[in-house]
Coordinates of C-alpha atoms and ligand atoms in Angstrom, one line a residue:
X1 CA -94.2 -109.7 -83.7
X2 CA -92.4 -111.9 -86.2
X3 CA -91.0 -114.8 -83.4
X4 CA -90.1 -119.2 -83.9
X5 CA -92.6 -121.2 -82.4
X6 CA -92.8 -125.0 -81.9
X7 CA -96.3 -126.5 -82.2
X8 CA -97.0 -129.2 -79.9
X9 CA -99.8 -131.7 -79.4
X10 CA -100.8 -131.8 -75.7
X11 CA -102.7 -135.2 -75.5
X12 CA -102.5 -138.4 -76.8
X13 CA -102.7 -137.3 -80.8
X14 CA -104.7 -135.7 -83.2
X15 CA -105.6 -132.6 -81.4
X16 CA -105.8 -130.5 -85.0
X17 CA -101.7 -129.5 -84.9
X18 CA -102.6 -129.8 -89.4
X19 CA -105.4 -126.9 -89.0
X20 CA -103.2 -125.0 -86.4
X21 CA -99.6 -125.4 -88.2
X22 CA -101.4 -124.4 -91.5
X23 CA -102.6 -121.4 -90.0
X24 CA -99.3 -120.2 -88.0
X25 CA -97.8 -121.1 -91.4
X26 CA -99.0 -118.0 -93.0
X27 CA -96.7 -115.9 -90.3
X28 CA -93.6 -117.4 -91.2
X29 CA -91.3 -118.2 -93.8
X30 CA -90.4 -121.5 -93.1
X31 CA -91.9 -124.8 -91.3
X32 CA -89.7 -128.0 -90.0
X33 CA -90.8 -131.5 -89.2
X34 CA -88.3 -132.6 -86.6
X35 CA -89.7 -136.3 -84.9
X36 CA -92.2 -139.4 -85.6
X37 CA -92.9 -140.3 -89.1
X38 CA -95.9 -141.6 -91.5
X39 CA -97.7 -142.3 -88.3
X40 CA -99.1 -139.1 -88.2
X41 CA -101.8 -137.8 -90.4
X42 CA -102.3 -133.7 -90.8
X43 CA -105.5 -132.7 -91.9
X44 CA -105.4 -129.3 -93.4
X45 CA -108.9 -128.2 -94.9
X46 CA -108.6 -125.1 -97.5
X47 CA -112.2 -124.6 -99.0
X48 CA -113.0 -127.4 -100.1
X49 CA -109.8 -129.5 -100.8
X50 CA -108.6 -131.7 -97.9
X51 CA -105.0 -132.2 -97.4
X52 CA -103.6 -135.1 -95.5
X53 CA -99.7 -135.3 -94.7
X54 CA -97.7 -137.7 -92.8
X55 CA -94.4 -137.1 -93.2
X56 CA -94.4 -133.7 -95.2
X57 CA -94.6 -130.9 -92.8
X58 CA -97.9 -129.3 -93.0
X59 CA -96.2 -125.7 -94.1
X60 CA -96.2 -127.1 -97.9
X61 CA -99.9 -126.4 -98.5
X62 CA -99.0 -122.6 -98.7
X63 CA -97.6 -121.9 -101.7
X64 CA -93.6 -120.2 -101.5
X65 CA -93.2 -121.7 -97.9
X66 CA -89.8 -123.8 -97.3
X67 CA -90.0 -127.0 -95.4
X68 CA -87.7 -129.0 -93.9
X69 CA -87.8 -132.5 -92.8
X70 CA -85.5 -133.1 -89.8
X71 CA -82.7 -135.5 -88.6
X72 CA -85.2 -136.9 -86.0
X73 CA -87.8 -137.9 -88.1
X74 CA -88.1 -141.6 -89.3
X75 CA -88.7 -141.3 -93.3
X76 CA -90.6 -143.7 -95.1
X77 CA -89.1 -143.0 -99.0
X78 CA -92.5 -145.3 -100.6
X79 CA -94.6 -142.9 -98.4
X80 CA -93.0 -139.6 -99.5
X81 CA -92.9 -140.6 -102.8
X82 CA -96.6 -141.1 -103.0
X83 CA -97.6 -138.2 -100.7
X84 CA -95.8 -136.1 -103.5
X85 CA -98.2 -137.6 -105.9
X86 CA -100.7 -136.9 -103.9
X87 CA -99.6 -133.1 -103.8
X88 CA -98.7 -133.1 -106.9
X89 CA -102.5 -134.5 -108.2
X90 CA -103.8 -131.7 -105.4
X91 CA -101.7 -129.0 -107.8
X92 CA -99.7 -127.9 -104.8
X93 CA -95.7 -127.4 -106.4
X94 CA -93.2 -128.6 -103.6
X95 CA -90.2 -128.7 -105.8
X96 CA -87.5 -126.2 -104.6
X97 CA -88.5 -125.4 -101.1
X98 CA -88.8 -129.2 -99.3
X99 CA -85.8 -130.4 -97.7
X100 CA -84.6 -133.7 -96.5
X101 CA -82.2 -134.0 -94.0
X102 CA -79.1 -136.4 -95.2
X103 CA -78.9 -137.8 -91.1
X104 CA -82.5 -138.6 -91.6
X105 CA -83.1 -142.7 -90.7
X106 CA -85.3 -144.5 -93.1
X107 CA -88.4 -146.7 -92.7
X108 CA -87.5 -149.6 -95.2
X109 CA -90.0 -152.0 -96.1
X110 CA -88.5 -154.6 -93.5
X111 CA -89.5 -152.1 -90.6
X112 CA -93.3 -152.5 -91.5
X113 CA -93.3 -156.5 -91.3
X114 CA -91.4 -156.1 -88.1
X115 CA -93.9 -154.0 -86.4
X116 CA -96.9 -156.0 -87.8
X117 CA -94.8 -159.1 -86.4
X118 CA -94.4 -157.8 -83.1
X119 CA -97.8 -156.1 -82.8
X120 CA -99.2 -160.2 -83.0
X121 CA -96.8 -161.6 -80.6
X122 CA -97.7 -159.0 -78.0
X123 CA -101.0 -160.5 -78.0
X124 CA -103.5 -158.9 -75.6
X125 CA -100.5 -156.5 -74.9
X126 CA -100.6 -155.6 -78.3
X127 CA -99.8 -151.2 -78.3
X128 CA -101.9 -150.6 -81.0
X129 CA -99.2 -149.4 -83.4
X130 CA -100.0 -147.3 -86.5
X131 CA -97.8 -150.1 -88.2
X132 CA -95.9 -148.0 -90.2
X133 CA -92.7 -149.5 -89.0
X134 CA -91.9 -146.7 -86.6
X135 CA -90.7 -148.4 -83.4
X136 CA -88.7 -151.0 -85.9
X137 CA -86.7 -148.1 -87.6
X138 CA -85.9 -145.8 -84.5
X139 CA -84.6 -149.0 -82.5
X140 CA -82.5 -149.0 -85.6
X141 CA -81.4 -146.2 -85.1
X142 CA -80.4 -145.6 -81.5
X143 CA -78.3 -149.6 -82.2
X144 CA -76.7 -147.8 -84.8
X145 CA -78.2 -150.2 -87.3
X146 CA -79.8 -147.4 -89.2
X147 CA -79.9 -146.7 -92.8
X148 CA -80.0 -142.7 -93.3
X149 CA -80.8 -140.8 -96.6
X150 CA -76.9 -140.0 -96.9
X151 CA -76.5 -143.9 -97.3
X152 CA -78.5 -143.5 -100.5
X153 CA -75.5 -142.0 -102.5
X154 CA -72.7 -144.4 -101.1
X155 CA -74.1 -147.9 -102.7
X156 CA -71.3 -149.6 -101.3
X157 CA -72.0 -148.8 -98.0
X158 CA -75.5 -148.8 -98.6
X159 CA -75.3 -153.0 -99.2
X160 CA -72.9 -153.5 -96.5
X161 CA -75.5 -151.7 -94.2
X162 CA -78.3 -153.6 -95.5
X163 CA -76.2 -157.2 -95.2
X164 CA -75.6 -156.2 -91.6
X165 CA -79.7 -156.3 -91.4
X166 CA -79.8 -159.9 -92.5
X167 CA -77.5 -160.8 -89.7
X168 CA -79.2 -158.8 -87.1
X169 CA -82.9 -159.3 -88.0
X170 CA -82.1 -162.9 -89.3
X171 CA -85.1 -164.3 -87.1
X172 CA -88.0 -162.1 -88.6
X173 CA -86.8 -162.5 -92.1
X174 CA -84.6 -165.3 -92.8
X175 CA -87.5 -167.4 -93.6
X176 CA -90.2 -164.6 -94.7
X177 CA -92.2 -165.2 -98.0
X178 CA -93.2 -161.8 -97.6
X179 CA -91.9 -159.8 -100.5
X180 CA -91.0 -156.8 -97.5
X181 CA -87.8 -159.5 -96.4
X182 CA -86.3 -159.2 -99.7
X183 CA -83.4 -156.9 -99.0
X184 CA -82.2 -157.1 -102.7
X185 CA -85.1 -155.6 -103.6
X186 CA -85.0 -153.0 -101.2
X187 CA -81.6 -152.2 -102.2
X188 CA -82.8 -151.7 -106.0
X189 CA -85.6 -149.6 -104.5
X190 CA -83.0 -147.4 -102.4
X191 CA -80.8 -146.8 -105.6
X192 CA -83.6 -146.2 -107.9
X193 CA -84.6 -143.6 -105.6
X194 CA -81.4 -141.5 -105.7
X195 CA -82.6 -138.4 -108.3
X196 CA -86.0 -138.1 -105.8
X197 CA -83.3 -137.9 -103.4
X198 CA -80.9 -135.6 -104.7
X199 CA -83.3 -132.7 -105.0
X200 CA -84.3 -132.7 -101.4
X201 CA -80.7 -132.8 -99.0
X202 CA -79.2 -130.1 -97.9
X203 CA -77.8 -129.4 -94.4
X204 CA -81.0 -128.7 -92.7
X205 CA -79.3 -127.5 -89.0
X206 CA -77.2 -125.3 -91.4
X207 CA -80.3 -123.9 -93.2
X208 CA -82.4 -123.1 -90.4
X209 CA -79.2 -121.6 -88.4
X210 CA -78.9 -119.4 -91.5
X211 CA -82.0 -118.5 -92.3
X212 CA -82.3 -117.7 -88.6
X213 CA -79.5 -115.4 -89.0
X214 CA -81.3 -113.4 -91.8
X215 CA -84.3 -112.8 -89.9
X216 CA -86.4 -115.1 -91.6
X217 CA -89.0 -117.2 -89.3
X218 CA -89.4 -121.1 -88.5
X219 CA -92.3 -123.0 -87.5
X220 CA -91.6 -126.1 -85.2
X221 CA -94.0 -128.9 -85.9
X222 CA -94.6 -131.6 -83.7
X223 CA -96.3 -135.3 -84.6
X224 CA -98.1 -137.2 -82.1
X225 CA -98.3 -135.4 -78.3
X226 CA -96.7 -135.6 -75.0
X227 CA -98.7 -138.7 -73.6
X228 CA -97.3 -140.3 -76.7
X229 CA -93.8 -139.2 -75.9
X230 CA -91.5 -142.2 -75.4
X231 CA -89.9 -141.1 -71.8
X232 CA -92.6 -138.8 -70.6
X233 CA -95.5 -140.5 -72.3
X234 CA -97.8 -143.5 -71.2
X235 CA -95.0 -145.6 -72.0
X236 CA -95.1 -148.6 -73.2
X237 CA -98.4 -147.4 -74.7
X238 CA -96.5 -144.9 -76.4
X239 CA -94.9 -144.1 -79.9
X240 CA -90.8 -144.2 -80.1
X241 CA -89.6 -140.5 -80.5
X242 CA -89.4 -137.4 -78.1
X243 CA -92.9 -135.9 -79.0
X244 CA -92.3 -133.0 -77.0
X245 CA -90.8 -129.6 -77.7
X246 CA -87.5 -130.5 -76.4
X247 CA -87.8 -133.1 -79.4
X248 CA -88.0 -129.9 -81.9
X249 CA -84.3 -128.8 -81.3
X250 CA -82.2 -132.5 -81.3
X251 CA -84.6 -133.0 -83.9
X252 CA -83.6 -130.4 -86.3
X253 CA -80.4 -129.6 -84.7
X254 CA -81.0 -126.5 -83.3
X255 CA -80.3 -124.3 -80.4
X256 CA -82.9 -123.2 -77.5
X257 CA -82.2 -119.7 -78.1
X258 CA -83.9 -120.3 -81.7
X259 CA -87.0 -121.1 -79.7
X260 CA -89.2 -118.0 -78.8
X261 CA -92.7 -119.5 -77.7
X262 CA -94.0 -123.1 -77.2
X263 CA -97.9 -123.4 -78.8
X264 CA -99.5 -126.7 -77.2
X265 CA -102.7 -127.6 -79.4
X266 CA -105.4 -128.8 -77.0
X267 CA -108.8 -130.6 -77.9
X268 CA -111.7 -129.4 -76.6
X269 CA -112.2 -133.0 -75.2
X270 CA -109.6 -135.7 -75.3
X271 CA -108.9 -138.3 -77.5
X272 CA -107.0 -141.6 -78.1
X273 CA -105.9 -144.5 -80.7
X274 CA -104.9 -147.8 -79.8
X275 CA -104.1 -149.5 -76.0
X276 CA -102.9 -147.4 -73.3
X277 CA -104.7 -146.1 -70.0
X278 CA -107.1 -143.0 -70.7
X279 CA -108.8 -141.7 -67.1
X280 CA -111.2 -139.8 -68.7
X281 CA -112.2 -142.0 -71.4
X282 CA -116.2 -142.7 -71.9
X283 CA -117.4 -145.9 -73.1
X284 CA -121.1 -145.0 -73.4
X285 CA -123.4 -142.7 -75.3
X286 CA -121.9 -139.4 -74.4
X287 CA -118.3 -141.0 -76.0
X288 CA -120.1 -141.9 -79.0
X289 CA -121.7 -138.8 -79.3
X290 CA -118.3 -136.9 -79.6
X291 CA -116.8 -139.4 -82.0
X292 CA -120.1 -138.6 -84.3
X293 CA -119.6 -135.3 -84.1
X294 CA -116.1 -134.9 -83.8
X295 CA -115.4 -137.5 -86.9
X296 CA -113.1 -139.2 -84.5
X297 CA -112.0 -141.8 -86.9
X298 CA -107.6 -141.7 -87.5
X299 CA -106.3 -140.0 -90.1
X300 CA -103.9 -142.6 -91.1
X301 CA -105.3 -146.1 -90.3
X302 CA -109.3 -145.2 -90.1
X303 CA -109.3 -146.9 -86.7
X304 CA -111.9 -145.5 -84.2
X305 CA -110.7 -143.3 -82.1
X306 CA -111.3 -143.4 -78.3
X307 CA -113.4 -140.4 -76.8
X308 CA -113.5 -138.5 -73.4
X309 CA -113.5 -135.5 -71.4
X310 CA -110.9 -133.0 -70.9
X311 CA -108.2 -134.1 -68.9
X312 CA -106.8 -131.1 -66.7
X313 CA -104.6 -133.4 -65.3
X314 CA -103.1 -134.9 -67.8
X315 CA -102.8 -131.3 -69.2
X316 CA -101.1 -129.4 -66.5
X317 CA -98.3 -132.4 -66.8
X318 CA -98.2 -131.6 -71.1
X319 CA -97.9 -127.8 -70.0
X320 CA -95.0 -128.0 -67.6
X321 CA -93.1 -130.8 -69.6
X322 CA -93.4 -128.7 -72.9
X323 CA -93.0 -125.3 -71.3
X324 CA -95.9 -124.3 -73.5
X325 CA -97.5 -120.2 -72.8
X326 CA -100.0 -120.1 -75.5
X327 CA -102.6 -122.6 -76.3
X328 CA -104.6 -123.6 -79.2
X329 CA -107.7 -124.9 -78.7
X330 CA -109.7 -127.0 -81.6
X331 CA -112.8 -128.4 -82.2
X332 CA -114.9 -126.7 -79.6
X333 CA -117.8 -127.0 -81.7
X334 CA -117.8 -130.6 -81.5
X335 CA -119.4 -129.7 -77.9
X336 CA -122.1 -127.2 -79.3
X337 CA -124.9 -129.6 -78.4
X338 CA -123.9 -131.2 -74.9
X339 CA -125.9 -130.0 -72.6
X340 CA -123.5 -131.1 -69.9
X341 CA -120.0 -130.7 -70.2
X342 CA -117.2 -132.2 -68.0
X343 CA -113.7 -131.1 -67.3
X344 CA -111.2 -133.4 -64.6
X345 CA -109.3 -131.4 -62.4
X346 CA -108.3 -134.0 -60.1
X347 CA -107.7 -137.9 -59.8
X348 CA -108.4 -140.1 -57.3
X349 CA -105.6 -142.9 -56.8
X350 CA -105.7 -145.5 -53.8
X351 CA -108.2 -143.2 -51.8
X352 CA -106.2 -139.9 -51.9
X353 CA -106.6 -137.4 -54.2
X354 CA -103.9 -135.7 -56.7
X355 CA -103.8 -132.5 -59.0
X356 CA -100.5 -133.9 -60.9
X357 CA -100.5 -137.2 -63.1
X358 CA -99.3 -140.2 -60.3
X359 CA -94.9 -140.3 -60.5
X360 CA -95.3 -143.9 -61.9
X361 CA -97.6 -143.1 -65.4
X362 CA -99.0 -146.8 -66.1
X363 CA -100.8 -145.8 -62.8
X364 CA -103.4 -143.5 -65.1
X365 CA -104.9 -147.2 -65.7
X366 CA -106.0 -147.2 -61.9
X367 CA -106.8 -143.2 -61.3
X368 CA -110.5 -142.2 -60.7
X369 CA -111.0 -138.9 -62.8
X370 CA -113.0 -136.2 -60.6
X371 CA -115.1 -134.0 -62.5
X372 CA -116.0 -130.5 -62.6
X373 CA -119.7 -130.3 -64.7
X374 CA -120.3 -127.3 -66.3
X375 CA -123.0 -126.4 -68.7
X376 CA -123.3 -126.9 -72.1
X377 CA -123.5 -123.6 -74.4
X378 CA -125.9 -125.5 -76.6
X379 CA -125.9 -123.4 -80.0
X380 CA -123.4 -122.9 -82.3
X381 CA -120.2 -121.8 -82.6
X382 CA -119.0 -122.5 -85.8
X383 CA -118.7 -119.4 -88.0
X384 CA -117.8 -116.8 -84.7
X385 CA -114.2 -115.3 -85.5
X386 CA -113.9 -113.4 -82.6
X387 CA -114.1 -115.0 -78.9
X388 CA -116.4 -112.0 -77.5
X389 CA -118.9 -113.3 -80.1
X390 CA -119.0 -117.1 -78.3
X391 CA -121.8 -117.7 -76.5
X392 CA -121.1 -117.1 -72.9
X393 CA -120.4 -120.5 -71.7
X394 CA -118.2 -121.8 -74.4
X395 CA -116.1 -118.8 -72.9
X396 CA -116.4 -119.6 -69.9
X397 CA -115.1 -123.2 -70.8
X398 CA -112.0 -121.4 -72.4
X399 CA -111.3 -119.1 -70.2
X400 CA -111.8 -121.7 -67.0
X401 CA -109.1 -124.0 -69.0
X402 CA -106.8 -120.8 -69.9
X403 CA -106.7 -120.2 -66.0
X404 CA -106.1 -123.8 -64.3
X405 CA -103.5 -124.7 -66.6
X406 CA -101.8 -120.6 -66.3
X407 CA -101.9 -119.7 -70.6
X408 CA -103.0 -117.9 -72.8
X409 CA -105.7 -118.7 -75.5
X410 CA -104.1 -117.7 -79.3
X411 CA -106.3 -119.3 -81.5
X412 CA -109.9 -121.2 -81.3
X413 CA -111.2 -123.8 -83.7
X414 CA -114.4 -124.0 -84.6
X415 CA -114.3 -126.3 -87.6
X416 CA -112.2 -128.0 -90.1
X417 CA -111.8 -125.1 -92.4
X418 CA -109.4 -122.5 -92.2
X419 CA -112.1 -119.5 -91.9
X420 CA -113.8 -121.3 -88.9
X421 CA -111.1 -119.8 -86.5
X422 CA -110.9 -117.0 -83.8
X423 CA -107.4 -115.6 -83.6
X424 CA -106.8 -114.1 -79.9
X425 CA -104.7 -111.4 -80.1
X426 CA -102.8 -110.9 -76.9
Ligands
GDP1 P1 -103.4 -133.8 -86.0 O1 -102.9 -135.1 -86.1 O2 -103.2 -133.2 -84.7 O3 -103.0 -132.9 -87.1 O4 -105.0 -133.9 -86.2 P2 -105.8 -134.8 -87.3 O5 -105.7 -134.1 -88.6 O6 -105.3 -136.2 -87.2 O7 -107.3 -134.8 -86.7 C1 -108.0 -133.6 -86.5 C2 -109.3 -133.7 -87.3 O8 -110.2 -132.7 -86.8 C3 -109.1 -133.5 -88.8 O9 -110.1 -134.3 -89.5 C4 -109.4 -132.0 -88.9 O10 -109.8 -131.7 -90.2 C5 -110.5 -131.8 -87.9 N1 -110.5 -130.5 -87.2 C6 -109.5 -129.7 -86.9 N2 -110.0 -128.6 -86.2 C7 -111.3 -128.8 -86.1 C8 -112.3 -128.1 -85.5 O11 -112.1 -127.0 -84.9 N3 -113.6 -128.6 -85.6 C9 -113.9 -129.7 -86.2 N4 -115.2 -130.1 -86.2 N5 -112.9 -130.4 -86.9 C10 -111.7 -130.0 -86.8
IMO2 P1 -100.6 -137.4 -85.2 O1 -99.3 -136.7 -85.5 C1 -102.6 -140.4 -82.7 C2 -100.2 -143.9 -81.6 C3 -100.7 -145.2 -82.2 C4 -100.2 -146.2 -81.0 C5 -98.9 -145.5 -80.6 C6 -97.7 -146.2 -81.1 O2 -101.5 -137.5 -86.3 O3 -101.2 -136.8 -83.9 P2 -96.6 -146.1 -83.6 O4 -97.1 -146.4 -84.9 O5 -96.1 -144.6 -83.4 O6 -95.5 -147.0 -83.1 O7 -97.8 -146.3 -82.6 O8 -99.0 -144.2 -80.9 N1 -100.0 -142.8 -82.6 C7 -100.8 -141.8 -82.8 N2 -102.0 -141.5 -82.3 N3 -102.0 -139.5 -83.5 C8 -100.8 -139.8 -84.1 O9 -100.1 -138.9 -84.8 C9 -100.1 -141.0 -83.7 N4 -99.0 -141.6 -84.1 C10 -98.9 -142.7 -83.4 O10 -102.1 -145.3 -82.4 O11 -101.2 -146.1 -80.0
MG3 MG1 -103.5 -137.0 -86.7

């Protein structure tokens, strides 16, 4: 059945929503980016060509696909620009079928400094930003101080806009030597971008409301994931857009009855960049082990990334929030060799014990995570593509996860590539 899905991350980032958008991708005719910006980093693998996008939805690896880029998304124009260098050194041909939105805000050069500046003077209650200027641009945005694409072709309006910046963010740049203060230059940068420009607006609501129309299918793809979710995330450990799937339709401008099924992509394990509270987070062998194994180093800024168990919790709160039916689980082989593998299913907070993440979330700091130890399957599962051919255990790990959190299981990872799948059919 041909049906409009939006692809959500269910943890804190990087669950494998690349891999699992590319593969959906192949169903549908067209795939929409509709928060975050070049914060995120999509790894696709086709053979043996790796793909990484930020702000390009993840849809443009297949050849013929349309994607759009959304109104909610924060656009970095220097890092579009060089990821279409980088596509266009990888051979893949974008031109004709990726779309800008003209509402879209813009990360500007000025955005970056900001964040760096206000990542130091947080000190030891520094977030942890990506840096990519992501917090700066959307508090632009919702102030009203924004700079869209649409500004691009109205110069006038365009330096008025940007004056208005050297008013209001007069005490990080007035007296900046860096060369990202310099909102002449950024001006000349903006103008000298308009023919890049020009090729990729169009009214994206009014595309995907038509296309819609003509029976022709959209893929929803989320960045980040729900604990990163600015109201219903570990705020203030958290990025500054609606990661969630009610994000997909202000995002692109779009109504709910577009939406026919909500995928969350879930890690076999649970992972984490930067600050924030993580209950199930292991500081010790076992942690190291999975970031070995599971490469667990970010896709945009190299950093580390924090290990632990599964987080049932945590997961029945991403489930409910994004109203998701059908789960995608990746990188279960990343557990092929634990002989012991843990799953929480409850916390324990000031001596009581709770199935559902505490009302207040900065309480996940204090929480004691209760474990459930199962066994390991201990042999391989990459290369299986179908789940009756998973070692026992490793589906009774799925199908115990499938259960508590009330899903069903639509597609298993078992490695980077696209072959090293099991599609579920329903
Ligand atoms: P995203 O931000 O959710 O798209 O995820 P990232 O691309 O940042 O991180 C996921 C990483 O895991 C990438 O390096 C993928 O190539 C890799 N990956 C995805 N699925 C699997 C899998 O099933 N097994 C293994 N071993 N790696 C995977
Ligand atoms: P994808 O789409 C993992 C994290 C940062 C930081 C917090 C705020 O690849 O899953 P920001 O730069 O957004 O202001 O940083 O959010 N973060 C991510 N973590 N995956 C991401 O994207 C992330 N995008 C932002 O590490 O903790
Ligand atoms: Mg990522």
């Amino acid at each position: 059945m041909k049906k409009n899905q939006i692809v959500v991350g269910c943890q804190w980032g990087d669950e494998g929503k690349g891999k699992v958008v590319d593969l959906l991708a192949a169903e549908v005719d067209i795939i929409a980016r509709f928060q975050g910006g070049a914060n995120a980093g999509h790894t696709i693998v086709v053979d043996d060509t790796k793909y990484v996008l930020h702000l390009i939805p993840s849809g443009i690896v297949h050849e013929g696909k349309e994607c759009y880029i959304g109104n909610g998304v924060v656009l970095d124009p220097i890092g579009l620009i060089e990821e279409l260098e980088v596509l266009d050194k990888q051979g893949i041909d974008y031109r004709g079928r990726l779309f800008v939105s003209p509402a879209t805000n813009l990360v500007l050069p000025y955005h970056k400094l900001i964040d760096a500046i206000d990542e130091k003077n947080r000190g030891t209650s520094s977030i942890g930003t990506t840096k990519r200027g992501i917090g700066p641009a959307y508090i632009d945005k919702v102030a009203r101080n924004g700079i869209r694409v649409a500004d691009l072709f109205a110069p006038d309006r365009l330096k008025k806009r940007l004056e208005w910046q050297r008013r209001v963010k007069e005490r990080y740049l007035a007296d900046s030597t860096d060369e990202r203060a310099d909102l002449d230059r950024t001006y000349d940068m903006l103008i000298g971008m308009q023919d890049t420009f020009r090729e990729l607006v169009v009214d994206v609501s009014r595309a995907l409301f038509e296309a819609h129309r003509k029976g022709r299918t959209i893929l929803f793809e989320g960045a980040q994931g729900v604990m990163l979710d600015v109201d219903l995330g570990t705020y203030p450990f958290a990025t500054s857009s609606n990661t969630t799937s009610g994000g997909a339709l202000t995002g692109l401008g779009v109504g709910p009855k577009m939406i026919d099924e909500v995928v969350g992509v879930i890690k076999a394990y649970t992972t984490r960049v930067g600050a924030g509270p993580f209950p199930t987070e292991l500081v010790d062998d076992v942690g190291e082990h999975l970031r070995q194994r599971g490469d667990e180093f970010g896709a945009t800024t190299g950093r580390p990334r924090r290990c632990g168990w599964l987080d049932l919790v945590q997961l029945r709160h991403a489930i409910r929030i994004n109203g998701v039916e059908s789960i995608a689980v990746t990188k279960l082989d990343v557990l092929d060799e634990s002989a012991e593998i843990k799953v929480c299913t409850e916390y324990e907070l000031e001596g009581q014990r709770i199935d559902q993440v505490p009302l207040d979330l900065s309480e996940l700091g204090h929480v004691k995570p209760i474990y459930k130890s199962l066994a390991g399957w201990q042999s391989p599962t990459t290369g299986v593509t179908d789940f009756a051919g998973l070692p026992p255990k490793a589906q009774d790990y799925l199908n115990f996860i499938a259960e508590d959190l009330g899903v069903k299981i639509c597609l298993v990872s078992t490695g980077a590539k696209r072959q090293q799948t099991i599609m579920c059919h329903a």
